[in-house]
JSON list of C-alpha atoms in Angstrom, two decimals:
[
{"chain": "A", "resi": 16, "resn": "UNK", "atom": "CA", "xyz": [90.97, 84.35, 103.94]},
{"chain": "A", "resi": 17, "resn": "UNK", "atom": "CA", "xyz": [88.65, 85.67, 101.16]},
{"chain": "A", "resi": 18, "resn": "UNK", "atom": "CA", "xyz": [91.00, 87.01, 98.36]},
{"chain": "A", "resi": 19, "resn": "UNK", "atom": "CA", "xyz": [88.00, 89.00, 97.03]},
{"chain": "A", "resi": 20, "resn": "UNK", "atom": "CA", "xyz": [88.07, 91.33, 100.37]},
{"chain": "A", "resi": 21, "resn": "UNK", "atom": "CA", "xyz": [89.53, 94.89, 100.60]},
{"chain": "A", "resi": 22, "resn": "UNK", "atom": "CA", "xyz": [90.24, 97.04, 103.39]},
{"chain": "A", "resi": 23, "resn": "UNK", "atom": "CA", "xyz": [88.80, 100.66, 103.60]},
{"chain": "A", "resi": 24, "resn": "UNK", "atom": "CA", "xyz": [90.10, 103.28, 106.19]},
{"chain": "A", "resi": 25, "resn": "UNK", "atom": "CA", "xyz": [88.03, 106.09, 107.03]},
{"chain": "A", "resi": 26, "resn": "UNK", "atom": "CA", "xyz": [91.25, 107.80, 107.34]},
{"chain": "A", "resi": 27, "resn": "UNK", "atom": "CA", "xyz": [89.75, 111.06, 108.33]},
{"chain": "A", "resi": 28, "resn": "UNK", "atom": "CA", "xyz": [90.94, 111.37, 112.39]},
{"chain": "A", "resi": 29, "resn": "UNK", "atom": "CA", "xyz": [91.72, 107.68, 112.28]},
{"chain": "A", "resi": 30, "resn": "UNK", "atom": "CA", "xyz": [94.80, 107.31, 114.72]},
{"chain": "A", "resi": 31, "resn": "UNK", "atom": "CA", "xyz": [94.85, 103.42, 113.37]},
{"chain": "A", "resi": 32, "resn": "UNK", "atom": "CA", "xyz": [95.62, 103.91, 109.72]},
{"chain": "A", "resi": 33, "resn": "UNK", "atom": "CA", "xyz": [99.44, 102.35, 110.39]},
{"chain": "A", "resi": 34, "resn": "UNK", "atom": "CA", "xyz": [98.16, 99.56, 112.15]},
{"chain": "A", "resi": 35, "resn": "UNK", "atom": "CA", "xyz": [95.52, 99.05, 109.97]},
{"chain": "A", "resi": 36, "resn": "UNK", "atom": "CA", "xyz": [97.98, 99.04, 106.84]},
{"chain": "A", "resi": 37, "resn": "UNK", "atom": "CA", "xyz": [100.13, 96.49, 109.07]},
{"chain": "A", "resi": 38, "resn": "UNK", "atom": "CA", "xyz": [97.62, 93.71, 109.11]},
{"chain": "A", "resi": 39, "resn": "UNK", "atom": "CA", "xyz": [96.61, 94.43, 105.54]},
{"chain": "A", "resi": 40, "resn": "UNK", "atom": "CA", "xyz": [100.42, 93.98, 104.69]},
{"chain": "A", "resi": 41, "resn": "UNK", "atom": "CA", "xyz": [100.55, 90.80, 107.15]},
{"chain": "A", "resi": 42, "resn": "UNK", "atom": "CA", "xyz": [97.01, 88.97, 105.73]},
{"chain": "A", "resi": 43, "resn": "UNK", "atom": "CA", "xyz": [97.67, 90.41, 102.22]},
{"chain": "A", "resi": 44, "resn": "UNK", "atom": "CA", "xyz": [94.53, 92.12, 101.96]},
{"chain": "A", "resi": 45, "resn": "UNK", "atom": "CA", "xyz": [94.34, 95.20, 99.66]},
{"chain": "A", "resi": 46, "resn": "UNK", "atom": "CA", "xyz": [93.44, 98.60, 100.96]},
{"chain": "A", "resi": 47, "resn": "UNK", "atom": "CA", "xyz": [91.73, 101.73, 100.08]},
{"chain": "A", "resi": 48, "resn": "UNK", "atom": "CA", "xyz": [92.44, 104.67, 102.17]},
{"chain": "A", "resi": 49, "resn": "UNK", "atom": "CA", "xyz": [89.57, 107.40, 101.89]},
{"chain": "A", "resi": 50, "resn": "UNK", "atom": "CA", "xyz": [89.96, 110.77, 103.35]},
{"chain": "A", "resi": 51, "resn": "UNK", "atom": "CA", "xyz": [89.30, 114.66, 101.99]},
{"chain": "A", "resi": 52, "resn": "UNK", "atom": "CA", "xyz": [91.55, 116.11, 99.84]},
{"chain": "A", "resi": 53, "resn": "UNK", "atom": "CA", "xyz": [93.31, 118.65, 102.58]},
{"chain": "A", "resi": 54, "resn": "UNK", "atom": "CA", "xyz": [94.44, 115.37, 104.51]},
{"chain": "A", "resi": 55, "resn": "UNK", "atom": "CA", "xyz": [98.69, 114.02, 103.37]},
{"chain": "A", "resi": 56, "resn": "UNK", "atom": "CA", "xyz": [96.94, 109.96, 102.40]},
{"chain": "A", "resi": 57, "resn": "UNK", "atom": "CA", "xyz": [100.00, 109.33, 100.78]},
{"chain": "A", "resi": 58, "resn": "UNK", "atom": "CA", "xyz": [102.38, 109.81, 104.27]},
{"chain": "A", "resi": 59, "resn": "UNK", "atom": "CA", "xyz": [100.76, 106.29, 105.44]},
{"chain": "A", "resi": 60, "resn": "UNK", "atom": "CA", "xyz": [102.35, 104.23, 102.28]},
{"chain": "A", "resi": 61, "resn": "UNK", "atom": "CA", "xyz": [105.72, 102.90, 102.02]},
{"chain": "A", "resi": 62, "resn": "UNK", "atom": "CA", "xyz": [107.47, 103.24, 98.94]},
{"chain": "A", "resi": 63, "resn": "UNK", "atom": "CA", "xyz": [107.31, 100.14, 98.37]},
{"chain": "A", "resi": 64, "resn": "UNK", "atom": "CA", "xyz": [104.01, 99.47, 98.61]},
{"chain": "A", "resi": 65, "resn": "UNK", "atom": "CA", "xyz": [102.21, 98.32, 95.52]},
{"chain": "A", "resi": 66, "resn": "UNK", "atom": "CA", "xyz": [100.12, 101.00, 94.37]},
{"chain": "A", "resi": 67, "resn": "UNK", "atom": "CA", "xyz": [97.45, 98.31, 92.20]},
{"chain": "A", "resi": 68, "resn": "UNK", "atom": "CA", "xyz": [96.22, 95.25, 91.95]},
{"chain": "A", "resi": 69, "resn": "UNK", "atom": "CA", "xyz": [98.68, 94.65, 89.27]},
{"chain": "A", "resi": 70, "resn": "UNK", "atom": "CA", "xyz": [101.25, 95.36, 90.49]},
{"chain": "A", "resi": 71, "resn": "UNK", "atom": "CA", "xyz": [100.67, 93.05, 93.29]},
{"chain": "A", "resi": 72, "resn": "UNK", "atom": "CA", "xyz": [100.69, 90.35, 91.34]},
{"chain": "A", "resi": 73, "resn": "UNK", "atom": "CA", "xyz": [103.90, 90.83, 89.78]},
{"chain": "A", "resi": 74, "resn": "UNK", "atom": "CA", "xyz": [105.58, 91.11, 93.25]},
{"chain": "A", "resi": 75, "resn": "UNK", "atom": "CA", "xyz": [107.53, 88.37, 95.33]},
{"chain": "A", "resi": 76, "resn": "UNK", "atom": "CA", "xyz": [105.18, 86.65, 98.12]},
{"chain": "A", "resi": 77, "resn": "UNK", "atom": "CA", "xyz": [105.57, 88.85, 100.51]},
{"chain": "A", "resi": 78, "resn": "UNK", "atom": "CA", "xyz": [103.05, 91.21, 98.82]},
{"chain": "A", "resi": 79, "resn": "UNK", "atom": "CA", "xyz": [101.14, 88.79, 97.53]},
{"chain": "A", "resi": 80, "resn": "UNK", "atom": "CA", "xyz": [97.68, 90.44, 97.13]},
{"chain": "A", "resi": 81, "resn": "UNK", "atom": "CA", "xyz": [98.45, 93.19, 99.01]},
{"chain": "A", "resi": 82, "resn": "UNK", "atom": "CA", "xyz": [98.42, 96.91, 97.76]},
{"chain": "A", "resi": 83, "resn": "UNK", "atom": "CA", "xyz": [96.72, 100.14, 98.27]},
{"chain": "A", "resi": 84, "resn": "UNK", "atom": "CA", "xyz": [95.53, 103.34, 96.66]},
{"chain": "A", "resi": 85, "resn": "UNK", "atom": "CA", "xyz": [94.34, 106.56, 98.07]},
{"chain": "A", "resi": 86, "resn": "UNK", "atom": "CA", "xyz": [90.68, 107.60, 97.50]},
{"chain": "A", "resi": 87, "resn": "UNK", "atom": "CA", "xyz": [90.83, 111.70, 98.11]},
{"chain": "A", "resi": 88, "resn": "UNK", "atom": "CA", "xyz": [87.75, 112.99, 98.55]},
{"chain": "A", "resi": 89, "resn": "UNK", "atom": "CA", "xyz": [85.93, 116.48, 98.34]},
{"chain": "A", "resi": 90, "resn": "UNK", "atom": "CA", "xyz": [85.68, 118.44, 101.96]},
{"chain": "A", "resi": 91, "resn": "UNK", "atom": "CA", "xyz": [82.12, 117.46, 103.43]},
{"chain": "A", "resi": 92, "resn": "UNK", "atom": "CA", "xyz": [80.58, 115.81, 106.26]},
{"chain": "A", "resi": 93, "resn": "UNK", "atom": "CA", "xyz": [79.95, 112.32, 105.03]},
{"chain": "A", "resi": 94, "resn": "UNK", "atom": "CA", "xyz": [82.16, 112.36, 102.11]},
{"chain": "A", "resi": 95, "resn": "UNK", "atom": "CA", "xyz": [84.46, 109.85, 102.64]},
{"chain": "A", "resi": 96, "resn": "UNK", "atom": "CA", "xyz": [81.77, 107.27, 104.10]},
{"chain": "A", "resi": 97, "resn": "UNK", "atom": "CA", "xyz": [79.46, 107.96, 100.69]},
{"chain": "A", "resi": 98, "resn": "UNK", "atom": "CA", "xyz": [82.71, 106.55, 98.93]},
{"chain": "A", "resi": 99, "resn": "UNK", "atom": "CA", "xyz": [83.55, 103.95, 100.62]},
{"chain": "A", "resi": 100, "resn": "UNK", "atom": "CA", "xyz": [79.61, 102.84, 100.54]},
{"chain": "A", "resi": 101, "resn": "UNK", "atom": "CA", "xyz": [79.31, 102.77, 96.81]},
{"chain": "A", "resi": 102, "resn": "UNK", "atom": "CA", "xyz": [82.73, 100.45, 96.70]},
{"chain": "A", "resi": 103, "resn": "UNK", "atom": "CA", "xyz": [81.42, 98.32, 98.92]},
{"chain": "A", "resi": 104, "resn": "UNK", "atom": "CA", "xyz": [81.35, 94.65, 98.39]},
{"chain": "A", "resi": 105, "resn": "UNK", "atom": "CA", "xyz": [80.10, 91.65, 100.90]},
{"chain": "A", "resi": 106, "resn": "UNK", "atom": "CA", "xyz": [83.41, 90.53, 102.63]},
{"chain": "A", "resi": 107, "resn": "UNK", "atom": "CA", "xyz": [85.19, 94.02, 102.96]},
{"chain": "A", "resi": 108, "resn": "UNK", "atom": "CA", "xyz": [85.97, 95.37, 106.10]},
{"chain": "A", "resi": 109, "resn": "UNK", "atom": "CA", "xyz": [85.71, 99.03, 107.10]},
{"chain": "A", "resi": 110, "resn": "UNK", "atom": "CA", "xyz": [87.65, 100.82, 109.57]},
{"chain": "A", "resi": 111, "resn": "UNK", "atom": "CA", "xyz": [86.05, 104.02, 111.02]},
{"chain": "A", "resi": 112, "resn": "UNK", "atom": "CA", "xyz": [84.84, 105.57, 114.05]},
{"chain": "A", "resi": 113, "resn": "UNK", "atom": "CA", "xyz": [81.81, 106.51, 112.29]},
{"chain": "A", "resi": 114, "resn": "UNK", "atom": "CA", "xyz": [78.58, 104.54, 113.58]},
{"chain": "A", "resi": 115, "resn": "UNK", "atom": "CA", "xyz": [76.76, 105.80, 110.77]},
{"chain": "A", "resi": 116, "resn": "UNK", "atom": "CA", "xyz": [79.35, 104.32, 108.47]},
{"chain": "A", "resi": 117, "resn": "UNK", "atom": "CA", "xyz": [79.48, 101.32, 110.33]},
{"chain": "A", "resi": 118, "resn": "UNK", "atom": "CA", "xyz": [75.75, 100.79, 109.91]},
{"chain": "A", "resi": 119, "resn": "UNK", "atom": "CA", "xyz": [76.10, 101.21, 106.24]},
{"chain": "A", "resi": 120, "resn": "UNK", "atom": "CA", "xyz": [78.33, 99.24, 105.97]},
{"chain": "A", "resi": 121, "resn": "UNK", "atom": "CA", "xyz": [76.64, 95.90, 107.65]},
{"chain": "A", "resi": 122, "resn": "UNK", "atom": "CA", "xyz": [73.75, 96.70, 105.37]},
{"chain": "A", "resi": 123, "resn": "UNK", "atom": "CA", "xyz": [76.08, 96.18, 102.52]},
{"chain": "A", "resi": 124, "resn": "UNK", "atom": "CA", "xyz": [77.21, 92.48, 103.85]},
{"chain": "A", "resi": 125, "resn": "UNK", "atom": "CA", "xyz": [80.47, 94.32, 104.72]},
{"chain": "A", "resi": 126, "resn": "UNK", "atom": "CA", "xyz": [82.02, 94.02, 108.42]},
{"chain": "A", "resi": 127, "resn": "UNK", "atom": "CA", "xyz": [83.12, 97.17, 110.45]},
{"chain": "A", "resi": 128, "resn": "UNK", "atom": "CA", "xyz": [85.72, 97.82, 113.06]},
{"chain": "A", "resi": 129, "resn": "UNK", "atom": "CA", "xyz": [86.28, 100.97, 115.39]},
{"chain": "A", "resi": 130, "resn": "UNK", "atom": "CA", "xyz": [89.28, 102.31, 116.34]},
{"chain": "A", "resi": 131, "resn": "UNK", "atom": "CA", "xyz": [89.69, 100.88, 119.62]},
{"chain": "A", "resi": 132, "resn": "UNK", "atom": "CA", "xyz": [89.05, 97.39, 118.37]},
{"chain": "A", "resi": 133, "resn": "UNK", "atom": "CA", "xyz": [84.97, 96.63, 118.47]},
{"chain": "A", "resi": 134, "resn": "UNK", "atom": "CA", "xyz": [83.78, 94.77, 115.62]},
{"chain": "A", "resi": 135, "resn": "UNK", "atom": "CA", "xyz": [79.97, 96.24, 115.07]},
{"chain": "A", "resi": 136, "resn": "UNK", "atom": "CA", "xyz": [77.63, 93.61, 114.56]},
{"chain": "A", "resi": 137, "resn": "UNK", "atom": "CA", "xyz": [73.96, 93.86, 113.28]},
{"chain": "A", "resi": 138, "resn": "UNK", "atom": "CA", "xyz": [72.59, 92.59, 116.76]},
{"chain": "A", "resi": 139, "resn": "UNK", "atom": "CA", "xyz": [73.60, 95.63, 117.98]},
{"chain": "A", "resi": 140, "resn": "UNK", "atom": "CA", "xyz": [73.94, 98.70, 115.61]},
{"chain": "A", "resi": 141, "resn": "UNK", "atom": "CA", "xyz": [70.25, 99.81, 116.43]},
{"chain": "A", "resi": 142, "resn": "UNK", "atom": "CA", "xyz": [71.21, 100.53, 119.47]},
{"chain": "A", "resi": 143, "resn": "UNK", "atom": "CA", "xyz": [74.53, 102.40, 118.83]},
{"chain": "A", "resi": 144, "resn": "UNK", "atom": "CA", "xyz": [72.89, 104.60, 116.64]},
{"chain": "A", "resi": 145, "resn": "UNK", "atom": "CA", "xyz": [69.84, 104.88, 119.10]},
{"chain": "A", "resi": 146, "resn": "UNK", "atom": "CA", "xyz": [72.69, 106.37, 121.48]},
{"chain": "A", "resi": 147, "resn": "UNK", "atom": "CA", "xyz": [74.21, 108.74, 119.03]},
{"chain": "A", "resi": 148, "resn": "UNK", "atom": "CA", "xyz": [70.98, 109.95, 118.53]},
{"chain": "A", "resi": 149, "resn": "UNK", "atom": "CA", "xyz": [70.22, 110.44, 122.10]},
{"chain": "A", "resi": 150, "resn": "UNK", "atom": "CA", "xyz": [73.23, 112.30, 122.82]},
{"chain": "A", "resi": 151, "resn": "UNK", "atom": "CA", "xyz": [73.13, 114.19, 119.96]},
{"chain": "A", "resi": 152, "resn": "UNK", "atom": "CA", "xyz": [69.53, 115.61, 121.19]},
{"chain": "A", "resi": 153, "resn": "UNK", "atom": "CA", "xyz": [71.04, 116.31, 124.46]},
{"chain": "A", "resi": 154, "resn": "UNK", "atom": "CA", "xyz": [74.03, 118.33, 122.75]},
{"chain": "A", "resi": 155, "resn": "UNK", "atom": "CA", "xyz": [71.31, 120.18, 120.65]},
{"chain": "A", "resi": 156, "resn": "UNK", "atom": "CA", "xyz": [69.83, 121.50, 123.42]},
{"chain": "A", "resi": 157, "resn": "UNK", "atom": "CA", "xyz": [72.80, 122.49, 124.86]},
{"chain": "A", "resi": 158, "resn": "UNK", "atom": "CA", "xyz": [73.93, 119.69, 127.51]},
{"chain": "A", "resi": 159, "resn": "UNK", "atom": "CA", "xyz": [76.71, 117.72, 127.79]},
{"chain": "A", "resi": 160, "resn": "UNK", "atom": "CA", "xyz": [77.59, 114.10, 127.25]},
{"chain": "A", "resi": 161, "resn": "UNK", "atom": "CA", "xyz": [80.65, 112.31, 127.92]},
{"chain": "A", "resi": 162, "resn": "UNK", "atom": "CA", "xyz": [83.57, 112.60, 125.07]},
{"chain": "A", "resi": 163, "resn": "UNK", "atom": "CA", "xyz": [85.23, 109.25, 124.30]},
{"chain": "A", "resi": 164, "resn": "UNK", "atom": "CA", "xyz": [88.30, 108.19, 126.65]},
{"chain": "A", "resi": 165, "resn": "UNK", "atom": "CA", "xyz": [91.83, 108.75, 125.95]},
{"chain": "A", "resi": 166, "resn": "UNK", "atom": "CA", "xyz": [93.24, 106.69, 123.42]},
{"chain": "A", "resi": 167, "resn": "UNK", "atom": "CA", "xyz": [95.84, 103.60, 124.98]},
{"chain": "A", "resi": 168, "resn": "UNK", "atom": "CA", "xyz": [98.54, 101.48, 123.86]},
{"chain": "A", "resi": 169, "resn": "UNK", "atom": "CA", "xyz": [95.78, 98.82, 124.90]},
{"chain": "A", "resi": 170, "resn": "UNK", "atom": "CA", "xyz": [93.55, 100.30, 122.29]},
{"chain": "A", "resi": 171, "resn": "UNK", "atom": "CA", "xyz": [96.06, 99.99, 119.37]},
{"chain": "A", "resi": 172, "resn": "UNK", "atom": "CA", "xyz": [96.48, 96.05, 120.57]},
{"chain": "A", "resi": 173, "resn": "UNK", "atom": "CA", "xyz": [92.83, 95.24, 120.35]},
{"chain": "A", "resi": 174, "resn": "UNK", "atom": "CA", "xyz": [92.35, 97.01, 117.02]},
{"chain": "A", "resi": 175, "resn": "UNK", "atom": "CA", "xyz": [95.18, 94.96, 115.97]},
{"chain": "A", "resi": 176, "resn": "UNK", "atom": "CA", "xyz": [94.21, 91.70, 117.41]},
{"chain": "A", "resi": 177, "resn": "UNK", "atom": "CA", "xyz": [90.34, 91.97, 116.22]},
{"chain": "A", "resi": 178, "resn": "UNK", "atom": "CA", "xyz": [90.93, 93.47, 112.92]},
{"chain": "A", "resi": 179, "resn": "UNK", "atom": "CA", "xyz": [93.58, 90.61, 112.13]},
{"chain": "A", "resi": 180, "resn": "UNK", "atom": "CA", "xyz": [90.73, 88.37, 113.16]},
{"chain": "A", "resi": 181, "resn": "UNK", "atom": "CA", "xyz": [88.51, 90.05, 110.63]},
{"chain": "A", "resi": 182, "resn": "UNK", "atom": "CA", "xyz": [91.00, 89.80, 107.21]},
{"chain": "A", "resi": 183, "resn": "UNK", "atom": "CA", "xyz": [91.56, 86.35, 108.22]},
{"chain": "A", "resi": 184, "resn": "UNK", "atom": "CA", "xyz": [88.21, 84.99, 108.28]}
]
C-alpha cells in the first residue's frame, strides 16, 4: 500500500462516493472529493472523519492515514476533472464515470476506476474514447445509442472489490 496515494471522487453523479469513502476508511487512503459548488460534498463525511492530513496523524489507528477534504468547484463541464488533473500524482486513483477523465488520468501515471467497478487501463482507453466519440457523432446527428444499464447491487460489489484492489496495491 503506497502511503503517498490519494483517492479522488468525481463526485458529480457518482452513486459510489459512500463506498468509495468505505475502502478509503478501510486501506487508510486519503481522499479528495471534487464536485461543483451547487452539489451538498460535505453530506458524504462523517463527523468524525479527519478533515487533514494532520489531523490524521494525531488520531488512534483506526484512521491512520486516512482523511478527506472537499474540493468545490465552479459550475462547468469539465470542472471537476481539470482539478483533479492538476492534483494528480503517479499512484492516485480516480473514481469517475468520465472516460475523458479516466484517460487523463493514466497519462498522469494515475489509475482510474468507473462506477460499476472497471479499472481503465492504457491498453484500452483508445478505444473507449474511440466509442464515445462514435456515439457522440451519431447523437449529433440526431440518432440514438444505447444509455448505460441500470445500476445493481452487483455493481456496488465490484466497485468495491476492484477499487479495494486498487488502494491496496
Amino acid at each position: 500500500m503506497s502511503c503517498n496515494r490519494t483517492l479522488y471522487i468525481d463526485a458529480d453523479a457518482c452513486p459510489v462516493t459512500r463506498e468509495a469513502l468505505a475502502c478509503a476508511r478501510r486501506t487508510r487512503v486519503p481522499v479528495v472529493i471534487a464536485g461543483n459548488t451547487t452539489q451538498n460534498l460535505e453530506r458524504h463525511i462523517r463527523r468524525d472523519d479527519p478533515r487533514d492530513a494532520s489531523h490524521a496523524r494525531g488520531r488512534d489507528a483506526t484512521h491512520g492515514g486516512f482523511w478527506v477534504d472537499v474540493l468545490d468547484v465552479s459550475i462547468g463541464a469539465d470542472s471537476a476533472d481539470f482539478a483533479i488533473v492538476e492534483r494528480l500524482q503517479p499512484d492516485d486513483v480516480v473514481v469517475t464515470q468520465d472516460i475523458g477523465l479516466a484517460s487523463m488520468a493514466l497519462g498522469r501515471g494515475a489509475a482510474a476506476i468507473g462506477v460499476r467497478g472497471r479499472v481503465y487501463t492504457k491498453a484500452t482507453i483508445d478505444m473507449d474514447l474511440f466509442i464515445r466519440h462514435e456515439e457522440k457523432k451519431v447523437r449529433r446527428a440526431g440518432g440514438r445509442t444505447r444509455g448505460p444499464a441500470a445500476f445493481t447491487s452487483d455493481d456496488r460489489e465490484c466497485f468495491t472489490r476492484n477499487l479495494t484492489d486498487l488502494l491496496t496495491r
